[in-house]
Coordinates of C-alpha atoms in Angstrom, one line a residue:
M1 CA 35.0 -109.7 26.9
A2 CA 35.9 -107.3 24.1
F3 CA 32.3 -106.9 23.3
G4 CA 31.5 -106.0 27.0
I5 CA 34.3 -103.4 27.2
A6 CA 33.2 -101.9 23.9
S7 CA 29.6 -101.7 25.0
M8 CA 30.7 -99.9 28.2
R9 CA 32.3 -97.2 26.0
R10 CA 29.1 -96.4 24.2
P11 CA 27.0 -93.4 25.5
R12 CA 23.9 -95.6 25.3
F13 CA 25.3 -97.9 28.1
W14 CA 26.0 -95.0 30.4
M15 CA 22.6 -93.5 29.7
A16 CA 20.9 -96.8 30.6
A17 CA 23.1 -97.1 33.7
A18 CA 22.2 -93.6 34.8
A19 CA 18.5 -94.3 34.2
V20 CA 18.6 -97.4 36.3
L21 CA 20.5 -95.6 39.0
A22 CA 18.0 -92.7 38.9
V23 CA 15.1 -95.1 39.2
Y24 CA 16.8 -96.9 42.1
A25 CA 17.5 -93.6 43.9
A26 CA 14.0 -92.4 43.4
A27 CA 12.5 -95.6 44.7
G28 CA 14.8 -95.5 47.7
F29 CA 14.6 -91.9 48.6
W30 CA 10.9 -91.3 47.8
L31 CA 9.0 -94.6 47.3
V32 CA 10.3 -96.5 50.4
P33 CA 9.4 -93.8 52.9
K34 CA 5.9 -93.5 51.3
L35 CA 5.3 -97.2 51.4
L36 CA 6.5 -97.5 54.9
D37 CA 4.4 -94.6 56.1
S38 CA 1.2 -95.9 54.5
T39 CA 1.9 -99.5 55.6
L40 CA 2.4 -98.5 59.2
R41 CA -0.7 -96.3 59.3
D42 CA -2.9 -98.9 57.6
S43 CA -1.7 -101.8 59.7
V44 CA -2.4 -99.9 63.0
A45 CA -5.8 -98.8 61.8
T46 CA -6.8 -102.3 60.6
R47 CA -5.4 -104.3 63.5
Y48 CA -6.0 -102.0 66.4
G49 CA -8.6 -99.5 65.2
R50 CA -6.4 -96.6 66.2
K51 CA -4.8 -93.7 64.4
L52 CA -1.0 -93.8 64.3
Q53 CA 0.8 -90.4 64.5
L54 CA 3.9 -90.4 62.4
G55 CA 6.4 -87.7 61.4
E56 CA 9.0 -87.7 58.7
I57 CA 10.5 -90.9 57.3
R58 CA 13.8 -90.9 55.4
F59 CA 15.7 -93.7 53.7
N60 CA 19.1 -93.7 52.0
P61 CA 19.2 -96.6 49.5
F62 CA 23.0 -96.3 49.1
S63 CA 24.0 -96.4 52.8
F64 CA 20.9 -98.4 53.9
E65 CA 20.1 -95.8 56.6
L66 CA 16.5 -95.4 57.9
D67 CA 15.4 -92.4 60.0
V68 CA 11.8 -92.3 61.5
R69 CA 10.7 -89.3 63.5
N70 CA 7.9 -88.7 66.0
L71 CA 5.9 -91.9 66.1
Q72 CA 3.1 -92.1 68.6
L73 CA 0.6 -95.0 69.2
P74 CA -2.5 -94.1 71.3
D75 CA -4.0 -96.3 74.0
A76 CA -7.6 -97.4 74.0
D77 CA -8.5 -94.5 76.3
G78 CA -6.9 -92.0 73.9
G79 CA -3.7 -91.5 76.0
R80 CA -0.2 -92.2 74.8
L81 CA 0.7 -95.8 74.8
L82 CA 4.1 -96.0 72.9
S83 CA 6.1 -93.2 71.3
F84 CA 9.6 -92.1 70.3
E85 CA 11.2 -89.0 68.9
R86 CA 13.6 -90.8 66.6
L87 CA 14.5 -94.2 65.4
Y88 CA 17.7 -94.5 63.4
V89 CA 18.7 -97.8 61.8
N90 CA 21.9 -98.4 59.7
L91 CA 21.8 -101.8 58.0
G92 CA 25.3 -102.2 56.7
L93 CA 26.3 -103.7 53.3
R94 CA 28.0 -106.5 55.3
S95 CA 24.6 -108.2 55.4
V96 CA 25.1 -109.3 51.8
V97 CA 28.5 -110.9 52.7
R98 CA 27.6 -112.4 56.0
G99 CA 24.3 -114.0 54.9
G100 CA 22.3 -112.4 57.7
L101 CA 21.2 -109.1 59.2
A102 CA 24.3 -107.0 60.1
F103 CA 23.3 -103.7 61.7
Q104 CA 26.0 -101.1 62.2
A105 CA 23.7 -99.1 64.5
I106 CA 20.2 -99.0 65.9
V107 CA 19.4 -95.9 68.0
L108 CA 16.1 -95.1 69.7
D109 CA 15.8 -91.6 71.1
A110 CA 13.3 -90.5 73.8
P111 CA 11.1 -93.6 73.7
H112 CA 8.0 -93.4 76.0
A113 CA 5.9 -96.3 77.3
R114 CA 2.8 -96.0 79.4
I115 CA 2.0 -99.3 81.1
V116 CA -1.5 -99.6 82.8
R117 CA -2.9 -102.5 84.8
R118 CA -6.6 -102.0 84.4
R119 CA -9.3 -102.6 87.0
D120 CA -10.1 -106.0 85.4
G121 CA -6.4 -107.1 85.9
S122 CA -5.5 -106.9 82.2
L123 CA -2.5 -104.9 80.9
N124 CA -3.0 -102.3 78.2
L125 CA 0.0 -103.8 76.3
Q126 CA -2.0 -107.0 75.9
D127 CA -4.0 -105.1 73.3
L128 CA -1.0 -105.3 71.0
A129 CA -0.7 -109.1 71.2
G130 CA -2.2 -111.1 68.4
P131 CA -4.6 -114.0 69.0
P132 CA -2.9 -117.2 70.2
S133 CA -1.9 -119.6 67.4
A134 CA -4.0 -122.7 67.2
E135 CA -1.0 -124.8 66.1
P136 CA 2.4 -124.7 67.8
E137 CA 5.2 -123.2 65.8
P138 CA 7.9 -125.6 64.7
D139 CA 11.3 -125.2 66.2
S140 CA 13.6 -123.0 64.2
Q141 CA 17.2 -121.9 64.3
L142 CA 18.2 -118.4 65.5
V143 CA 18.3 -115.8 62.9
R144 CA 21.9 -114.8 62.0
L145 CA 22.0 -111.3 63.5
W146 CA 24.8 -108.9 64.2
I147 CA 24.4 -105.4 65.9
D148 CA 27.5 -103.3 66.3
R149 CA 25.7 -100.8 68.5
L150 CA 22.2 -100.7 70.0
A151 CA 21.3 -97.7 72.1
V152 CA 18.2 -96.4 73.9
N153 CA 18.6 -92.7 75.0
A154 CA 16.5 -90.6 77.4
G155 CA 13.7 -93.2 77.6
Q156 CA 10.6 -92.8 79.9
A157 CA 8.3 -95.4 81.4
E158 CA 5.1 -94.8 83.4
V159 CA 3.5 -97.6 85.3
T160 CA -0.1 -97.3 86.7
D161 CA -1.9 -100.0 88.7
E162 CA -5.7 -99.3 88.7
T163 CA -6.6 -102.5 90.5
R164 CA -5.7 -100.9 93.9
S165 CA -8.0 -98.9 96.1
A166 CA -5.7 -95.9 95.5
P167 CA -4.1 -96.1 92.0
L168 CA -0.4 -96.6 92.2
R169 CA 1.8 -94.6 89.8
L170 CA 5.5 -95.0 89.2
A171 CA 7.8 -93.2 86.7
L172 CA 11.2 -94.1 85.4
I173 CA 13.0 -91.1 83.9
P174 CA 15.4 -91.4 82.2
V175 CA 16.0 -94.9 81.0
S176 CA 19.0 -95.8 78.9
F177 CA 20.4 -99.0 77.4
N178 CA 23.6 -99.7 75.4
L179 CA 24.6 -102.9 73.7
H180 CA 27.8 -103.4 71.8
D181 CA 29.0 -106.1 69.4
F182 CA 26.0 -108.3 69.6
S183 CA 25.9 -111.6 67.8
S184 CA 23.1 -114.2 67.9
R185 CA 25.6 -116.9 67.3
G186 CA 28.0 -116.1 70.1
D187 CA 28.4 -114.9 73.7
G188 CA 30.2 -112.0 75.3
N189 CA 27.6 -109.5 74.1
A190 CA 28.1 -106.6 76.4
Y191 CA 25.3 -104.4 77.6
I192 CA 24.7 -101.5 80.0
F193 CA 21.2 -100.6 81.4
S194 CA 20.4 -97.7 83.7
A195 CA 17.2 -96.2 85.0
L196 CA 16.4 -93.2 87.2
S197 CA 13.0 -92.8 88.9
S198 CA 11.3 -89.5 89.4
L199 CA 12.3 -89.8 93.1
G200 CA 16.0 -90.1 92.3
E201 CA 16.1 -93.9 92.7
E202 CA 18.8 -95.5 90.5
L203 CA 19.3 -98.9 88.8
R204 CA 22.5 -99.8 87.0
W205 CA 22.9 -103.2 85.4
R206 CA 25.7 -104.3 83.2
G207 CA 26.9 -107.7 81.9
T208 CA 27.3 -110.1 79.0
F209 CA 24.9 -112.7 77.6
G210 CA 24.7 -115.4 75.0
L211 CA 21.8 -117.0 73.2
A212 CA 23.0 -120.5 72.3
P213 CA 22.9 -121.6 75.0
L214 CA 21.1 -118.9 77.0
A215 CA 23.5 -117.5 79.5
S216 CA 24.2 -114.1 81.2
R217 CA 26.5 -112.8 83.9
G218 CA 27.2 -109.4 85.2
S219 CA 26.6 -107.0 88.0
F220 CA 23.8 -104.8 89.3
E221 CA 23.4 -101.9 91.7
L222 CA 20.5 -100.2 93.3
R223 CA 20.9 -96.8 95.0
H224 CA 18.6 -94.4 96.9
V225 CA 15.6 -96.8 96.6
R226 CA 12.9 -95.6 98.9
A227 CA 11.5 -98.4 101.1
K228 CA 8.1 -96.7 100.7
T229 CA 8.2 -97.3 97.0
L230 CA 8.6 -101.0 97.5
A231 CA 5.9 -101.0 100.2
D232 CA 3.4 -99.2 98.0
V233 CA 3.8 -102.1 95.5
A234 CA 3.9 -105.0 97.9
L235 CA 2.0 -104.1 101.0
E236 CA -1.4 -102.8 100.0
G237 CA -4.0 -103.9 102.5
A238 CA -1.4 -104.6 105.2
P239 CA -2.4 -103.2 108.7
Y240 CA 1.0 -101.3 108.8
E241 CA 2.8 -99.0 106.5
I242 CA 6.4 -97.8 105.9
S243 CA 6.9 -94.2 106.6
G244 CA 10.5 -93.9 105.4
G245 CA 13.8 -95.7 104.6
E246 CA 16.3 -95.9 101.9
L247 CA 17.8 -99.1 100.3
A248 CA 21.1 -99.6 98.6
L249 CA 22.7 -102.9 97.3
Q250 CA 25.1 -104.2 94.8
G251 CA 25.9 -107.6 93.6
Q252 CA 26.8 -110.0 90.8
Y253 CA 24.9 -112.8 89.0
D254 CA 25.6 -115.7 86.8
V255 CA 22.7 -117.5 85.0
A256 CA 23.0 -120.2 82.4
Q257 CA 20.9 -122.9 80.8
R258 CA 22.1 -126.5 80.9
G259 CA 19.8 -128.7 78.9
D260 CA 16.4 -128.6 80.6
S261 CA 17.7 -127.1 83.8
W262 CA 19.0 -123.7 84.9
R263 CA 21.9 -122.6 86.9
A264 CA 21.5 -119.3 88.8
R265 CA 23.9 -117.7 91.3
V266 CA 23.6 -114.3 92.9
T267 CA 26.0 -112.8 95.4
M268 CA 25.5 -109.5 97.3
P269 CA 28.5 -108.3 99.3
R270 CA 26.4 -105.8 101.1
L271 CA 22.8 -104.6 101.4
S272 CA 22.1 -101.6 103.5
L273 CA 18.8 -100.1 104.7
R274 CA 18.8 -96.7 106.4
S275 CA 16.2 -94.8 108.5
L276 CA 13.4 -97.4 108.2
G277 CA 10.2 -96.6 109.9
L278 CA 7.0 -98.7 110.3
R279 CA 3.8 -97.7 111.9
T280 CA 0.2 -98.9 112.2
R281 CA -1.6 -97.7 109.1
G282 CA -3.0 -94.2 109.7
A283 CA -1.0 -93.7 112.9
E284 CA 1.1 -90.5 113.5
Q285 CA 4.0 -92.2 115.2
D286 CA 6.4 -95.0 114.1
A287 CA 6.1 -98.2 116.2
V288 CA 9.4 -99.6 114.8
V289 CA 12.4 -97.5 113.8
I290 CA 15.6 -99.0 112.5
P291 CA 18.3 -96.4 111.8
A292 CA 20.6 -98.9 110.1
L293 CA 20.2 -102.5 108.9
D294 CA 23.2 -104.2 107.1
V295 CA 23.2 -107.6 105.4
V296 CA 26.7 -108.8 104.7
D297 CA 27.8 -111.3 102.1
A298 CA 24.5 -112.8 100.9
K299 CA 24.6 -115.7 98.4
L300 CA 21.8 -117.5 96.5
D301 CA 22.3 -120.7 94.6
A302 CA 19.1 -121.7 92.8
A303 CA 20.5 -125.1 91.7
A304 CA 21.4 -126.0 95.3
K305 CA 18.3 -124.3 96.7
S306 CA 20.3 -122.4 99.2
V307 CA 20.5 -118.9 100.7
S308 CA 23.3 -117.9 103.0
V309 CA 24.0 -114.7 104.7
E310 CA 27.2 -114.1 106.7
Q311 CA 25.8 -111.5 109.0
V312 CA 22.7 -109.4 109.7
A313 CA 23.2 -106.4 111.9
F314 CA 20.6 -103.9 113.3
T315 CA 22.0 -100.7 114.8
G316 CA 19.9 -98.5 117.1
P317 CA 16.5 -100.1 116.6
R318 CA 13.6 -98.8 118.7
V319 CA 10.3 -100.6 119.2
L320 CA 7.2 -99.2 120.8
V321 CA 4.8 -101.9 122.0
A322 CA 1.4 -101.5 123.7
R323 CA -0.7 -104.2 125.4
G324 CA -4.4 -103.4 125.0
K325 CA -7.2 -104.0 127.5
D326 CA -7.9 -107.3 125.7
G327 CA -4.4 -108.5 126.6
V328 CA -3.2 -108.5 122.9
L329 CA 0.0 -106.7 121.9
D330 CA -0.7 -104.1 119.2
L331 CA 2.2 -105.3 117.0
M332 CA 0.8 -108.8 117.0
R333 CA -2.2 -107.4 115.0
W334 CA 0.3 -106.8 112.1
V335 CA 0.8 -110.6 111.8
G336 CA -1.7 -112.5 109.7
S337 CA -4.3 -109.7 109.4
R338 CA -3.4 -108.5 105.9
E339 CA -6.4 -108.2 103.6
S340 CA -5.7 -110.3 100.6
T341 CA -7.3 -112.9 98.4
P342 CA -6.8 -116.4 99.9
T343 CA -4.2 -118.4 98.2
P344 CA -5.5 -121.8 97.1
T345 CA -3.9 -124.8 98.7
V346 CA -1.8 -126.8 96.4
T347 CA -1.1 -130.4 97.3
S348 CA 2.2 -131.6 95.9
T349 CA 3.6 -135.1 95.9
S350 CA 7.1 -133.9 94.9
T351 CA 10.0 -135.2 97.0
S352 CA 12.3 -132.4 95.8
V353 CA 14.9 -131.0 98.2
P354 CA 13.6 -128.0 100.2
W355 CA 15.3 -124.6 100.2
T356 CA 17.8 -124.0 103.0
V357 CA 18.6 -120.7 104.7
S358 CA 21.7 -120.0 106.8
V359 CA 22.5 -116.9 108.9
P360 CA 25.4 -117.7 111.2
Q361 CA 25.3 -114.3 113.0
I362 CA 22.5 -111.9 113.8
Q363 CA 23.2 -109.0 116.1
V364 CA 21.4 -106.0 117.5
G365 CA 23.3 -103.0 118.9
Q366 CA 22.0 -100.1 121.0
G367 CA 18.4 -101.2 120.7
E368 CA 15.5 -100.0 122.7
I369 CA 12.1 -101.6 123.6
Q370 CA 9.3 -99.7 125.3
L371 CA 6.2 -101.6 126.5
T372 CA 3.1 -99.9 127.7
D373 CA 0.5 -102.1 129.4
H374 CA -3.1 -100.7 129.2
G375 CA -4.6 -103.8 130.9
P376 CA -7.0 -103.6 133.9
G377 CA -6.0 -101.0 136.4
R378 CA -3.4 -98.3 136.0
A379 CA -1.3 -98.3 132.9
A380 CA 2.3 -99.6 133.4
Q381 CA 5.4 -99.0 131.4
L382 CA 8.5 -101.1 131.0
S383 CA 11.6 -100.1 129.0
V384 CA 14.7 -102.0 127.9
G385 CA 17.5 -99.8 126.7
A386 CA 21.1 -100.2 125.6
L387 CA 20.0 -103.5 124.2
E388 CA 22.7 -105.8 122.9
L389 CA 21.6 -109.1 121.3
Q390 CA 23.6 -111.8 119.5
V391 CA 22.1 -114.8 117.9
R392 CA 24.4 -117.4 116.4
G393 CA 23.6 -120.5 114.3
F394 CA 20.2 -119.5 112.7
A395 CA 19.2 -121.9 109.9
M396 CA 16.1 -123.2 108.2
P397 CA 15.5 -126.1 108.5
A398 CA 17.0 -125.8 112.0
R399 CA 20.4 -127.5 112.4
G400 CA 20.5 -127.2 116.2
P401 CA 19.8 -124.8 119.0
L402 CA 20.6 -121.1 118.6
D403 CA 23.2 -119.5 120.8
V404 CA 21.6 -116.4 122.3
Q405 CA 23.2 -113.7 124.4
L406 CA 21.3 -110.6 125.5
N407 CA 22.2 -107.6 127.7
G408 CA 20.2 -104.5 128.4
Q409 CA 19.2 -101.8 130.9
L410 CA 15.8 -102.3 132.6
N411 CA 13.9 -99.1 133.1
E412 CA 16.4 -96.6 134.5
T413 CA 18.3 -98.5 137.2
G414 CA 18.0 -102.2 136.5
R415 CA 20.1 -104.6 134.4
L416 CA 19.0 -107.6 132.4
S417 CA 21.1 -110.3 130.9
A418 CA 20.3 -113.7 129.4
R419 CA 22.3 -116.4 127.7
G420 CA 21.8 -119.9 126.6
P421 CA 20.5 -122.2 123.9
V422 CA 17.1 -121.7 122.2
N423 CA 15.4 -124.3 120.0
L424 CA 13.0 -123.2 117.3
E425 CA 11.4 -126.6 116.5
P426 CA 9.7 -126.9 119.0
L427 CA 10.3 -123.6 120.7
T428 CA 12.1 -124.2 123.9
A429 CA 14.9 -122.4 125.8
E430 CA 17.4 -123.0 128.6
L431 CA 18.4 -119.5 129.5
I432 CA 20.5 -118.3 132.4
L433 CA 18.6 -115.1 133.4
Q434 CA 20.1 -112.4 135.6
L435 CA 18.2 -109.3 136.9
E436 CA 19.8 -106.6 138.9

């Protein structure tokens, strides 16, 4: 011990220590950025045959902080595929003590992703995936990982679908994500995700999750979502189109893995749709207008295979129906005439329990139906206004007859009312009908 203390007092010891420190600092400040820069560029060129654009890289070997600026990976067509303005990583010294990776912070500023579904159905992001492994990888334990803060700021995402007759383009600007106190060995990891589309549509999602076992619970909210945006994605080739409408909803979810099975519950206290309009594709006038649609207290339980909705309410709907010279109602042409690829029939021998749907109350208030008959002879018109409809006991599979009550004004002077049970399977009705 005396020899060690005496050695430390000699100038030669401090000169050697200073030399080691200088070499370590030079390797960290200068060599690590150079090696990282050349490794990234060479790897992208070798693996993908593309030229990676990369700005300044800084590394502090004493605080273990990495700062990468202005990275951009091109797509196969030369456009931008992935990019970011800044990536900051702070790997704390606690990693040595904890025996795993312990990040104090990971921050990604202004990331951009361009996602394209090509005409052949492939995704451009698939270019980044390596070839499938011939041998399955053995099961391994989760890496010991801690992240005090993970943040994505001012992100952008562009989605293009080129398989459609008219390419569909969607944009999310900005996208942000925040995660605090993450641990791969625990639960309670809290996160917040938000996104805003170029049309002002908002998504907010927050909750907690765990990895062992997989579980997550939290809340979500959609605001100002245009019905036309959803229709553009899901209704290509349909004989009708959505001209307007705005969707809003909020709810909670709870998902967890239990052995080989999953538990998933979703509750939505309210879903509202405003100013919905539907029309025959290419028409100038809406055939169906729904000023307000409210779904109250919806619940989904995947384990029980059940969906329940306390109430569905339509306020002020207006329906314009025309009967052609062939005797067919124009709105009936909307059903079953969508152009799509036939779905192959799958024969199943499973005896699993089917899904159930329950809607105890469906109501329509201040509705209006206008029917124009263009059949042989002179065109005739019939209108039902001030329509009030209540349907109780709807369920799938049916649990019994529906209780139906209907009241309305027939043309300008008449009154129409009907009430009684209606069976869906088979379709039969025993209604008391009154016309005045």
